[in-house]
Short mmCIF file of C-alpha atoms in Angstrom, two decimals:
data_model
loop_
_atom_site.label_atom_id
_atom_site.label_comp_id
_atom_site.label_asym_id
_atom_site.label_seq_id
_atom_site.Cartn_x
_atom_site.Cartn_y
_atom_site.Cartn_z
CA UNK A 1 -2.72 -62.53 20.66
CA UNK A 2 -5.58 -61.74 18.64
CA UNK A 3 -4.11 -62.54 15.52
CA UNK A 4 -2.67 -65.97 16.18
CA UNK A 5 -6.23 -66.84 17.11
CA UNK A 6 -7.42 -65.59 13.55
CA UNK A 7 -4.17 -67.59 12.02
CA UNK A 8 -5.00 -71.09 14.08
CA UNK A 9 -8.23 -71.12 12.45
CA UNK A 10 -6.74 -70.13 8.29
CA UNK A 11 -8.72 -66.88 8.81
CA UNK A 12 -6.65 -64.37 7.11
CA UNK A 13 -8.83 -61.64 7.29
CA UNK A 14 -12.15 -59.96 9.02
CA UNK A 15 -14.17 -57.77 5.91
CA UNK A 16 -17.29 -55.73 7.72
CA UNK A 17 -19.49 -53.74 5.15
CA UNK A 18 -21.55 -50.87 5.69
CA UNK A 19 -25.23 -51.11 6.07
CA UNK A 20 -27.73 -49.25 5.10
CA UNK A 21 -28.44 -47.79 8.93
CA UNK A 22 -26.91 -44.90 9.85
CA UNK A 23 -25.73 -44.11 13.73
CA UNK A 24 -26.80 -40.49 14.56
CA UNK A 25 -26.75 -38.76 17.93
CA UNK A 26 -30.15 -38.32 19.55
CA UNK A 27 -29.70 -34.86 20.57
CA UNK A 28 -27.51 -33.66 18.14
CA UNK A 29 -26.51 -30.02 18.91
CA UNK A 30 -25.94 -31.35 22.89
CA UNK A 31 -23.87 -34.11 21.34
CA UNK A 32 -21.72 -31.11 19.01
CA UNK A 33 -21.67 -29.15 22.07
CA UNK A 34 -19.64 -31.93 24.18
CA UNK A 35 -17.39 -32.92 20.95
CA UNK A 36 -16.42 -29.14 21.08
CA UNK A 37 -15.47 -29.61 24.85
CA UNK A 38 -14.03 -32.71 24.17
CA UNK A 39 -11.96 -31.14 21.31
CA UNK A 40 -10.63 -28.36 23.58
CA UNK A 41 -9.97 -31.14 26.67
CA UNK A 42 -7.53 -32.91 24.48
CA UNK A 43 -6.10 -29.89 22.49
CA UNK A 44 -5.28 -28.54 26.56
CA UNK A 45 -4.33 -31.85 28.13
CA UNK A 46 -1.05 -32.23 29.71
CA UNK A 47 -0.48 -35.88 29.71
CA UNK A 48 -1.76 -36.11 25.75
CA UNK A 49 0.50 -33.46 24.57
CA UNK A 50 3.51 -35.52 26.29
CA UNK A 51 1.82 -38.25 24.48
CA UNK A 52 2.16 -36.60 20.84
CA UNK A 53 5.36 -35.12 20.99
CA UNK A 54 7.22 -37.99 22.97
CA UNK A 55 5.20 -41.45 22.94
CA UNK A 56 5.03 -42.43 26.53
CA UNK A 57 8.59 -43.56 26.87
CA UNK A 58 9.02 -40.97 29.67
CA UNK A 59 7.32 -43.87 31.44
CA UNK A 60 11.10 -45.36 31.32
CA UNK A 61 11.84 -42.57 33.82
CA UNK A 62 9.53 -42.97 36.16
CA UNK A 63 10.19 -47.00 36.02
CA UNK A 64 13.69 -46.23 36.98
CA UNK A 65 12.80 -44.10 40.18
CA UNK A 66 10.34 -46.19 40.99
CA UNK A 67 11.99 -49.41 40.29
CA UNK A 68 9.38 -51.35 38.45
CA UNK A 69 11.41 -51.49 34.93
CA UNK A 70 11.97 -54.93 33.51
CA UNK A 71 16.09 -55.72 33.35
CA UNK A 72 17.11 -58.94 32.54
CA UNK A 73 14.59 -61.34 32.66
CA UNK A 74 12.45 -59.02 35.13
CA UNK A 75 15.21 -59.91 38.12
CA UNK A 76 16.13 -56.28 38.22
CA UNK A 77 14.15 -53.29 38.70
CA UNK A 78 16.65 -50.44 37.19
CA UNK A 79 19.70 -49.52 35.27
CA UNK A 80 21.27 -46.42 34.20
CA UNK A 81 21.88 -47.65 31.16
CA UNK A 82 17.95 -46.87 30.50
CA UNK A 83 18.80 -43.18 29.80
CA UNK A 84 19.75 -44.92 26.46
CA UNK A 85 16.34 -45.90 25.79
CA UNK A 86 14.74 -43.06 26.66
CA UNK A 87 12.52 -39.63 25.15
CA UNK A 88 15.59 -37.37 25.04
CA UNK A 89 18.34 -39.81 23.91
CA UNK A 90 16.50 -41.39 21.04
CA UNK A 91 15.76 -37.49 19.99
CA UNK A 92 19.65 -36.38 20.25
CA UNK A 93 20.45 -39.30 18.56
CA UNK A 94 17.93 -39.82 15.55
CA UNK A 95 16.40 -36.09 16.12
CA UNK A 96 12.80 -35.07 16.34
CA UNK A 97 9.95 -37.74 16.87
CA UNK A 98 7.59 -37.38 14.04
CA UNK A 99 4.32 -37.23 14.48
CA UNK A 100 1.83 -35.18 16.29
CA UNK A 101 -0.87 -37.90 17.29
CA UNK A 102 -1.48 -39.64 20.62
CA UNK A 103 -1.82 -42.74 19.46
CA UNK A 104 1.92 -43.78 19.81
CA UNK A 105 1.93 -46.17 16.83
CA UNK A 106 1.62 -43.69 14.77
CA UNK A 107 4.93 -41.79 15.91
CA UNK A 108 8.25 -42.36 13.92
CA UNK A 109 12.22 -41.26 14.07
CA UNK A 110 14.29 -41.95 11.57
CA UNK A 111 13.31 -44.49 9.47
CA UNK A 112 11.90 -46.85 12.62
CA UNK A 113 8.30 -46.28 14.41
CA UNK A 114 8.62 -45.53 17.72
CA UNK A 115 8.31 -48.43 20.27
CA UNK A 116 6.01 -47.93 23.34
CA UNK A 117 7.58 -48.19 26.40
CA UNK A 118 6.57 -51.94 27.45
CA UNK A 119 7.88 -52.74 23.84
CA UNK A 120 11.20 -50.65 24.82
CA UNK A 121 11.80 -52.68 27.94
CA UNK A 122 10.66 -56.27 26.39
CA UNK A 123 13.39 -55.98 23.62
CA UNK A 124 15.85 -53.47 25.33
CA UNK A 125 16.50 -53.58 29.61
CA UNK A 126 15.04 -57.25 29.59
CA UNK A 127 17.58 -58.46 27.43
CA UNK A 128 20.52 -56.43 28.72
CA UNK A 129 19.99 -54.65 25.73
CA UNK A 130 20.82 -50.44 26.06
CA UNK A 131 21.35 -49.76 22.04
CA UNK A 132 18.03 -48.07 20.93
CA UNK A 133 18.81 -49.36 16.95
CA UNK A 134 18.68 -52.85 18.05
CA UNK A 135 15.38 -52.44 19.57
CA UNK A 136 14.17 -50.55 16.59
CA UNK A 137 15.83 -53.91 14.53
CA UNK A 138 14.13 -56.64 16.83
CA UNK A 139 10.75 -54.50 17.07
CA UNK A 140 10.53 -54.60 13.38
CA UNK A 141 11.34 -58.08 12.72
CA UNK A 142 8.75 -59.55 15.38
CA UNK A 143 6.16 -57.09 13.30
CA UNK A 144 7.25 -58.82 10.13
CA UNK A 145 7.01 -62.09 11.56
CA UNK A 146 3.53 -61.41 13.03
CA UNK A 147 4.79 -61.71 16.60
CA UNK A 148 3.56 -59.60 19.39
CA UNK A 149 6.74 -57.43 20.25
CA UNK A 150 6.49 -57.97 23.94
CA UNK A 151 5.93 -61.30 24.78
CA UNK A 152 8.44 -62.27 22.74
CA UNK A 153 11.03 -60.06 24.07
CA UNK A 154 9.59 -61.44 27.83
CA UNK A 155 10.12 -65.13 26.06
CA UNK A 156 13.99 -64.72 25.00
CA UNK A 157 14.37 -62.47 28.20
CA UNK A 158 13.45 -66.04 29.96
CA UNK A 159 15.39 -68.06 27.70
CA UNK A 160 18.69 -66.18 28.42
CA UNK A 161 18.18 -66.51 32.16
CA UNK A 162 17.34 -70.13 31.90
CA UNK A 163 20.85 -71.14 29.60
CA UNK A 164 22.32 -68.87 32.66
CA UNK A 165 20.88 -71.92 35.31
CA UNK A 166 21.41 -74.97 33.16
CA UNK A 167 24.14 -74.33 30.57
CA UNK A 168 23.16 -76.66 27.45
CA UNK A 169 24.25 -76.77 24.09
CA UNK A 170 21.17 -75.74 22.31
CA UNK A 171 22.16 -73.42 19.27
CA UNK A 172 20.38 -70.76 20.16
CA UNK A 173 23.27 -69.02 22.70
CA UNK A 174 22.02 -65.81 23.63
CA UNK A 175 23.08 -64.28 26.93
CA UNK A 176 21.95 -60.93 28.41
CA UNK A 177 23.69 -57.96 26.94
CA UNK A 178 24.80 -60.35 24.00
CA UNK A 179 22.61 -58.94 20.88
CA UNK A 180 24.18 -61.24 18.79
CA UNK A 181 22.02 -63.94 17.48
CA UNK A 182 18.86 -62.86 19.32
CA UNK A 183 17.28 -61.84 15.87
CA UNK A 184 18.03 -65.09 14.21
CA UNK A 185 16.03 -66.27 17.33
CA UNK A 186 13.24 -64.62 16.55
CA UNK A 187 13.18 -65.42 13.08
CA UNK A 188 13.09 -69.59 14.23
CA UNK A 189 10.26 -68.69 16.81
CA UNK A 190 8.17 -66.88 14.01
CA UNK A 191 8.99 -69.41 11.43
CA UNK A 192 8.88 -72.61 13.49
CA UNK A 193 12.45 -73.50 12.32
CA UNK A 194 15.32 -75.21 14.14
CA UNK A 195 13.93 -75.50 17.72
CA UNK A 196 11.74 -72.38 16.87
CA UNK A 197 8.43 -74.27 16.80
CA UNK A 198 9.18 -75.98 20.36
CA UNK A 199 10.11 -71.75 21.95
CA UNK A 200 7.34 -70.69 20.55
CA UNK A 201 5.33 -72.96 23.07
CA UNK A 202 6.35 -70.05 25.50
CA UNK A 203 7.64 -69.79 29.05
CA UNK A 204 5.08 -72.01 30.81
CA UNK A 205 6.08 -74.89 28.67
CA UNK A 206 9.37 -74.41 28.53
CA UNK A 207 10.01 -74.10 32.36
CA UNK A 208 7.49 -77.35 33.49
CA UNK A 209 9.49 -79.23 30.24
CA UNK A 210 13.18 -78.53 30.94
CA UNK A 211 13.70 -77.28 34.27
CA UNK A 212 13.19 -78.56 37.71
CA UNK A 213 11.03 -77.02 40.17
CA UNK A 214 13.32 -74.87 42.21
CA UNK A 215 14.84 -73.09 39.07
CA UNK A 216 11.34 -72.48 38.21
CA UNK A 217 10.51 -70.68 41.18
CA UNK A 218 14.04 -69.03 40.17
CA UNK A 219 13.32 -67.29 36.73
CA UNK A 220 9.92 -67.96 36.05
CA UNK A 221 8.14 -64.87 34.09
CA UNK A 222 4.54 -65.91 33.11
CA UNK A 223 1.17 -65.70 34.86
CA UNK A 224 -1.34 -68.22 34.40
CA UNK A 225 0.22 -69.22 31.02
CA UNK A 226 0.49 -66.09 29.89
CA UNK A 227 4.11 -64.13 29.21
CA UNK A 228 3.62 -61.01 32.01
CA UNK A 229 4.85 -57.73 30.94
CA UNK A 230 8.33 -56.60 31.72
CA UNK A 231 7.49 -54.90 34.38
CA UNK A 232 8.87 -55.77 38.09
CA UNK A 233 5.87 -55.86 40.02
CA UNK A 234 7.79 -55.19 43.57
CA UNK A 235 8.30 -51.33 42.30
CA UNK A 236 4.61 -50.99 40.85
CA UNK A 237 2.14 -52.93 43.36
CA UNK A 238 -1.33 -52.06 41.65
CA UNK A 239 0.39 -53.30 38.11
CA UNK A 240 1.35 -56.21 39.47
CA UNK A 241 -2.42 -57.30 40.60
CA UNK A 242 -3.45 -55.74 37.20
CA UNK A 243 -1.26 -58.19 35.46
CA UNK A 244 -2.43 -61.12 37.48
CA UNK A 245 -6.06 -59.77 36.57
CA UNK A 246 -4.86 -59.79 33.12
CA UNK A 247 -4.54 -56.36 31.63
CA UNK A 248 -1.86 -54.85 29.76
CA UNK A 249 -1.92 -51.30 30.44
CA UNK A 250 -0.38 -49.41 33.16
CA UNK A 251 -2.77 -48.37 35.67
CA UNK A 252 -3.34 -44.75 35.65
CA UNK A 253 -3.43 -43.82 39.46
CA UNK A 254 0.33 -45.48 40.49
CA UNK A 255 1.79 -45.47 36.84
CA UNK A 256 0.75 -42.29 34.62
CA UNK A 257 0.06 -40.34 37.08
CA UNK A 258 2.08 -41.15 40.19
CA UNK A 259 -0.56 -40.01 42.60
CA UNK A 260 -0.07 -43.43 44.97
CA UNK A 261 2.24 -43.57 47.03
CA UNK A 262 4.10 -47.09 46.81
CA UNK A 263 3.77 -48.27 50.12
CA UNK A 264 0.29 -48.00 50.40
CA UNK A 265 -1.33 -51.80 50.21
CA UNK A 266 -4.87 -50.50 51.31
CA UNK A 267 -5.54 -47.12 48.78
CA UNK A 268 -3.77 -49.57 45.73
CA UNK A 269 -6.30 -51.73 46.63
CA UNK A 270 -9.62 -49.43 46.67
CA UNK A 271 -8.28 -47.75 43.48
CA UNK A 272 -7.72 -50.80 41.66
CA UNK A 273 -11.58 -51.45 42.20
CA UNK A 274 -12.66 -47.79 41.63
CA UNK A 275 -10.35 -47.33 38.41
CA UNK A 276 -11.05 -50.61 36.99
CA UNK A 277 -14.92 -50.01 37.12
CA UNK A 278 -14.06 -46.93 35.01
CA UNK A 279 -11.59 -48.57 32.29
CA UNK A 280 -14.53 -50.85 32.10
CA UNK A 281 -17.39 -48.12 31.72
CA UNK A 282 -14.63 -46.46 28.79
CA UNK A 283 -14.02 -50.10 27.08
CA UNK A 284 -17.85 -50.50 26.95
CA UNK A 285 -19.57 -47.27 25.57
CA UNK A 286 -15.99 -47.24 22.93
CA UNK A 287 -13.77 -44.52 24.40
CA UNK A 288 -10.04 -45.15 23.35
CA UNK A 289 -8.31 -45.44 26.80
CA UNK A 290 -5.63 -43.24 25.94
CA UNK A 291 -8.67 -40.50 27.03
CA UNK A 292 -8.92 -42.15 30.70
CA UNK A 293 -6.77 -40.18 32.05
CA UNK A 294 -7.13 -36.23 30.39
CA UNK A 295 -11.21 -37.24 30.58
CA UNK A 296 -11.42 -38.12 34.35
CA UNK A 297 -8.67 -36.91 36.32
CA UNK A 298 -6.77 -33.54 34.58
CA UNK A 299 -10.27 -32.32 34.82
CA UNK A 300 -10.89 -33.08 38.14
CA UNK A 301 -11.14 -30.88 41.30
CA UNK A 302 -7.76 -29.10 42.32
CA UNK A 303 -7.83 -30.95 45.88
CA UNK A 304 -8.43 -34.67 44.24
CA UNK A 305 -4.45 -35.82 44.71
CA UNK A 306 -4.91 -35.07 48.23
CA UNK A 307 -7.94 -36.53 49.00
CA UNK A 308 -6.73 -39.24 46.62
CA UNK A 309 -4.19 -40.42 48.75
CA UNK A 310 -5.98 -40.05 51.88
CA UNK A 311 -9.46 -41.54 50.85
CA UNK A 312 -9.45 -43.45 47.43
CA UNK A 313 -13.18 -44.24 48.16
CA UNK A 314 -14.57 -40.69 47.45
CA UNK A 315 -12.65 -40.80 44.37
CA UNK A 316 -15.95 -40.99 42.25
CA UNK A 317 -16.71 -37.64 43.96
CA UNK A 318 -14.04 -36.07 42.92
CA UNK A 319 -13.03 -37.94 39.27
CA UNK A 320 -14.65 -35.41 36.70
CA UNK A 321 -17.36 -37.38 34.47
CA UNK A 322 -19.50 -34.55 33.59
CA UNK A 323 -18.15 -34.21 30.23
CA UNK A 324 -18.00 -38.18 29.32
CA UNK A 325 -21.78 -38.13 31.05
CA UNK A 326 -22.58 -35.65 28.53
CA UNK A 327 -21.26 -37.28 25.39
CA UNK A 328 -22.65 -40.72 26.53
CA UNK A 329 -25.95 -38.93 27.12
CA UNK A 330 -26.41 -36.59 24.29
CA UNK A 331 -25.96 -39.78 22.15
CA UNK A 332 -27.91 -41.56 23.64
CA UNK A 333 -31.10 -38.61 24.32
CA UNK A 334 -31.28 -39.71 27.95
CA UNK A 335 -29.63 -38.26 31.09
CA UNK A 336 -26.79 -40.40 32.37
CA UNK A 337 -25.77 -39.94 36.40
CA UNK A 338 -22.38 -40.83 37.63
CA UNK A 339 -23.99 -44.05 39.45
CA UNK A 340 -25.30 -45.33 36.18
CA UNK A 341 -22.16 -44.43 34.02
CA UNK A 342 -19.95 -46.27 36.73
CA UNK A 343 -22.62 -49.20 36.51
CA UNK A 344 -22.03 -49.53 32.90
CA UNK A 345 -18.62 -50.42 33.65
CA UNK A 346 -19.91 -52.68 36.64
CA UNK A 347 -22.14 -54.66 34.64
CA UNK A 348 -19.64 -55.45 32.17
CA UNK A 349 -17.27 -56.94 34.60
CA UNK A 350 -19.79 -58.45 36.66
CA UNK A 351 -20.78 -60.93 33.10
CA UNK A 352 -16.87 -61.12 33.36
CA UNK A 353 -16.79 -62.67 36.64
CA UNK A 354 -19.54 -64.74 35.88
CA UNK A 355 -17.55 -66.39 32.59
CA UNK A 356 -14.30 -66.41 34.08
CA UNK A 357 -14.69 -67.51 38.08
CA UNK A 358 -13.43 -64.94 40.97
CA UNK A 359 -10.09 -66.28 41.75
CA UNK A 360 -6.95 -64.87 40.24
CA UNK A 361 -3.80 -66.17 39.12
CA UNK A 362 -1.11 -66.06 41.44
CA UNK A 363 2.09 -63.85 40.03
CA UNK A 364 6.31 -65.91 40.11
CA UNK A 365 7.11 -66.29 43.37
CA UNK A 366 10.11 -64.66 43.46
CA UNK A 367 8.48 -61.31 43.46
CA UNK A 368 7.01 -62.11 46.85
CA UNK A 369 10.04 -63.59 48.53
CA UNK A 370 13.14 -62.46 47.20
CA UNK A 371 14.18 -58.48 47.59
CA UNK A 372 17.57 -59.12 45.54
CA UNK A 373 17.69 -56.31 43.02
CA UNK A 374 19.72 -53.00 42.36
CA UNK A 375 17.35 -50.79 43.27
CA UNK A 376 17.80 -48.81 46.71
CA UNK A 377 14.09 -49.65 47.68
CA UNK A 378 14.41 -53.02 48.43
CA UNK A 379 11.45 -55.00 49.02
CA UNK A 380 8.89 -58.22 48.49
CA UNK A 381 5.86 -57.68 46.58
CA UNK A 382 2.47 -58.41 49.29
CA UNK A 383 0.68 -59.85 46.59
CA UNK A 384 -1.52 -62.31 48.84
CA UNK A 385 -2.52 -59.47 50.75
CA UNK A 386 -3.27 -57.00 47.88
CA UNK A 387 -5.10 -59.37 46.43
CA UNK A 388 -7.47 -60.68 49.81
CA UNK A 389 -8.38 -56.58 49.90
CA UNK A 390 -8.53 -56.58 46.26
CA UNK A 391 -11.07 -59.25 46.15
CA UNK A 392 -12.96 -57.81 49.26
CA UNK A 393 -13.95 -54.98 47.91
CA UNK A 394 -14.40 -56.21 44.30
CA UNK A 395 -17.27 -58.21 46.10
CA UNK A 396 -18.48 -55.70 48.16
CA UNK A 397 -19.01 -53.46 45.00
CA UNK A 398 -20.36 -55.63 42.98
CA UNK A 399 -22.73 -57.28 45.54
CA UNK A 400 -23.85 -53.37 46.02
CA UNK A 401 -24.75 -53.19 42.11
CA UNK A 402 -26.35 -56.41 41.76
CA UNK A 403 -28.90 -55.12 44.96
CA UNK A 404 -29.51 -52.26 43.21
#
C-alpha cells in the first residue's frame, strides 16, 4: 500500500505544518445550518448506528446468503462456520464491542481492535480459519509488521491452495484450517526471512514463477498484479467489476444496502456508473465515505428501492443531495445543482481515464467458468458482459460531460 511506497523510498514519515491561512466557510451561518442537519442525519442514521455499535461485520451475514464470502482461497462462497466470525458471536464470547464511533478502527473487544469484515474473511474463512482469537492474533501481527491485513491473508490464502496442487517441501506447510505456523509465516513475509522475501513478491509472481499455466487458471487470486479482496465475485457481480476497476470498498447499492437484485447484469451495470460518479464527487470535495450511504440514500424518497430496481438511470432523481449540495455550497458561497455536484465527481474520473487508459483488468478465470462451490446459487460470474455495458455507459456519460 501506501506505506510500502513511503518505506521503498527511506521516507519514514510525512510532517505538514500549519500556515498562517485560515479555511473559513463563505456563508457561515448557511454552512452551521447544514452541519446542524448533518449532525442530526448521522445521530438518526440506520446503517451508522449499526456501524458504531457493531463494525460492519454484519456484512459476514449477508456474504453468507448471498454467497460472495471469501473461503479458502476465494474457491468457496460460504460456510457455517462464519457464525464464528461474526457481530453476535465475537460479543457472547469477548462481550460488548467498545466504542461508539463509525469509524470501525476505532472499535475494540477485549484486549484486540475489531477487524473489518474484509480483514475478518482475509485472515479467518480464506484460510479455513473459524476461531475469532486467531484472527485477532494474525490481524495484530501483520499491523506490527507493517503489512496490510488483507492482502496478506489473500497471499497465504493462495499459498495454501497452491502446496494443495503441487505438494513441495518448502518449510512453510500451512494447509487450510491448519493455524499452525501461519503466523511464523507472516513474520518471514514481513521480515524478508527464510523464503519470506521471495512470498512477499505476492501472488502474481509466485503463480507465473512456480506453477504451470493450467494450475494458474486453477487458484489464481490477483487482478492485474494486485492481491483482490476475499470476496467471491460470482455472489456479488457489481464488486467484482469494482475490484477489477480497482477499489476496495463494497459498493453500496448490491453490498450495504442490498437493493440489487443479483441477477440483474444490466441495473449492476448503470449503478456502477451512477454510484461511482458519486464516490468520486465524495472523494473529491473530502467527505469520509462511510457518509455515502446515510448522506444519499437513507435520505432519499420512500419509493427510490423500487424505482431503483426498475430504472437505475433516474437514480440521480431520486438519491437525496440537497443536504451535501448545501454543505458544498455554503462553503463555498455559490449555489451548487445536482448536475454540477455529480460533475465534480465526473471530472475527477474523467483526468483518471485520461492517466490510466479505458480498458480494465480482466478478473481469475475461474470465476467466469467454473460454478463449483457450496453455495445453493450456483453460477459463473458474466464478467465480459458486465464489463462491455459497464464501459458503454461509462463512455456515454462521460462523452455527455465533456459536451457540456
Amino acid at each position: 500500500g501506501f506505506g510500502a511506497l513511503l518505506g521503498r523510498k527511506n521516507v519514514k514519515a510525512l510532517v505538514v505544518e500549519q500556515g498562517e491561512g485560515m479555511q473559513e466557510a463563505a456563508e457561515a451561518e448557511k454552512f452551521a445550518l447544514a452541519m446542524g442537519k448533518l449532525e442530526k442525519c448521522i445521530a438518526k442514521s440506520p446503517y451508522l448506528t449499526t456501524l458504531a455499535n457493531e463494525g460492519d461485520l454484519f456484512l459476514l451475514e449477508e456474504g453468507m446468503e448471498q454467497g460472495f464470502c471469501g473461503v479458502n482461497n476465494i474457491s468457496l462462497r460460504t460456510d457455517p462456520r462464519l457464525f464464528h466470525l461474526s457481530t453476535s458471536e465475537i460479543m457472547r464470547r469477548y462481550g460488548p464491542i467498545q466504542g461508539d464511533s463509525w469509524e470501525f478502527c476505532r472499535h475494540r473487544v477485549g484486549t484486540h481492535r475489531l477487524p473489518s469484515a474484509l480483514e475478518m474473511m482475509a485472515l479467518g474463512s480464506n484460510l479455513g480459519n473459524y476461531d475469532s482469537e486467531v484472527v485477532f492474533e494474525l490481524l495484530e501481527e501483520t499491523i506490527e509488521l507493517g503489512l496490510n491485513p488483507i492482502s496478506t491473508g489473500v497471499l497465504i490464502g493462495w499459498i495454501m491452495a497452491a502446496r494443495q496442487e503441487v505438494p513441495s517441501d518448502s518449510a512453510f506447510k500451512v494447509k487450510f484450517g491448519k493455524t499452525r505456523g501461519v503466523i511464523e509465516l507472516i513474520r518471514e513475509i514481513g521480515e524478508g526471512r527464510w523464503g519470506g522475501e521471495e512470498l512477499g513478491k505476492g501472488v502474481a509472481h509466485l503463480e507465473a514463477t512456480y506453477l504451470k499455466p493450467d494450475k494458474q487458471v486453477k487458484i489464481s487470486s490477483h487482478i492485474n498484479g494486485r492481491e483482490m479482496l476475499p470476496v467471491d465475485p460470482r455472489g456479488a457481480w457489481m464488486m467484482g467489476l469494482y475490484m477489477a476497476l480497482g477499489y476496495d470498498d463494497p459498493p453500496v447499492g448490491e453490498i450495504l444496502l442490498q437493493y440489487l437484485p443479483h441477477c440483474s447484469l444490466f441495473s449492476k451495470a448503470e449503478w456502477a456508473v451512477v454510484e461511482e460518479n458519486l464516490m468520486a464527487t465524495f472523494n473529491s470535495i473530502g467527505l469520509p465515505k462511510s457518509l455515502f450511504a446515510p448522506l444519499l440514500f437513507e435520505r432519499s424518497r420512500l419509493p427510490f428501492k423500487q424505482l431503483f430496481l426498475r430504472h437505475p438511470a433516474t437514480a440521480y432523481r431520486w438519491v437525496s443531495t440537497k443536504l451535501v449540495r448545501s454543505l458544498l455550497g455554503s462553503f463555498l458561497g455559490v449555489k451548487v445543482s445536482l448536475k454540477e455536484l455529480v460533475n465534480i465527481g465526473r471530472e475527477s474520473l474523467s483526468i483518471k481515464e485520461s492517466l490510466n487508459g479505458p480498458d480494465i483488468p480482466p478478473i481469475p478465470q475461474r470465476f467466469t467458468i467454473d460454478t463449483f462451490s457450496n453455495h445453493p446459487k450456483g453460477c459463473v460470474f458474466p464478467f465480459r458482459q458486465l464489463v462491455d455495458r459497464y464501459q458503454f455507459l461509462r463512455a456515454l456519460d462521460l462523452a455527455k460531460y465533456r459536451r457540456g
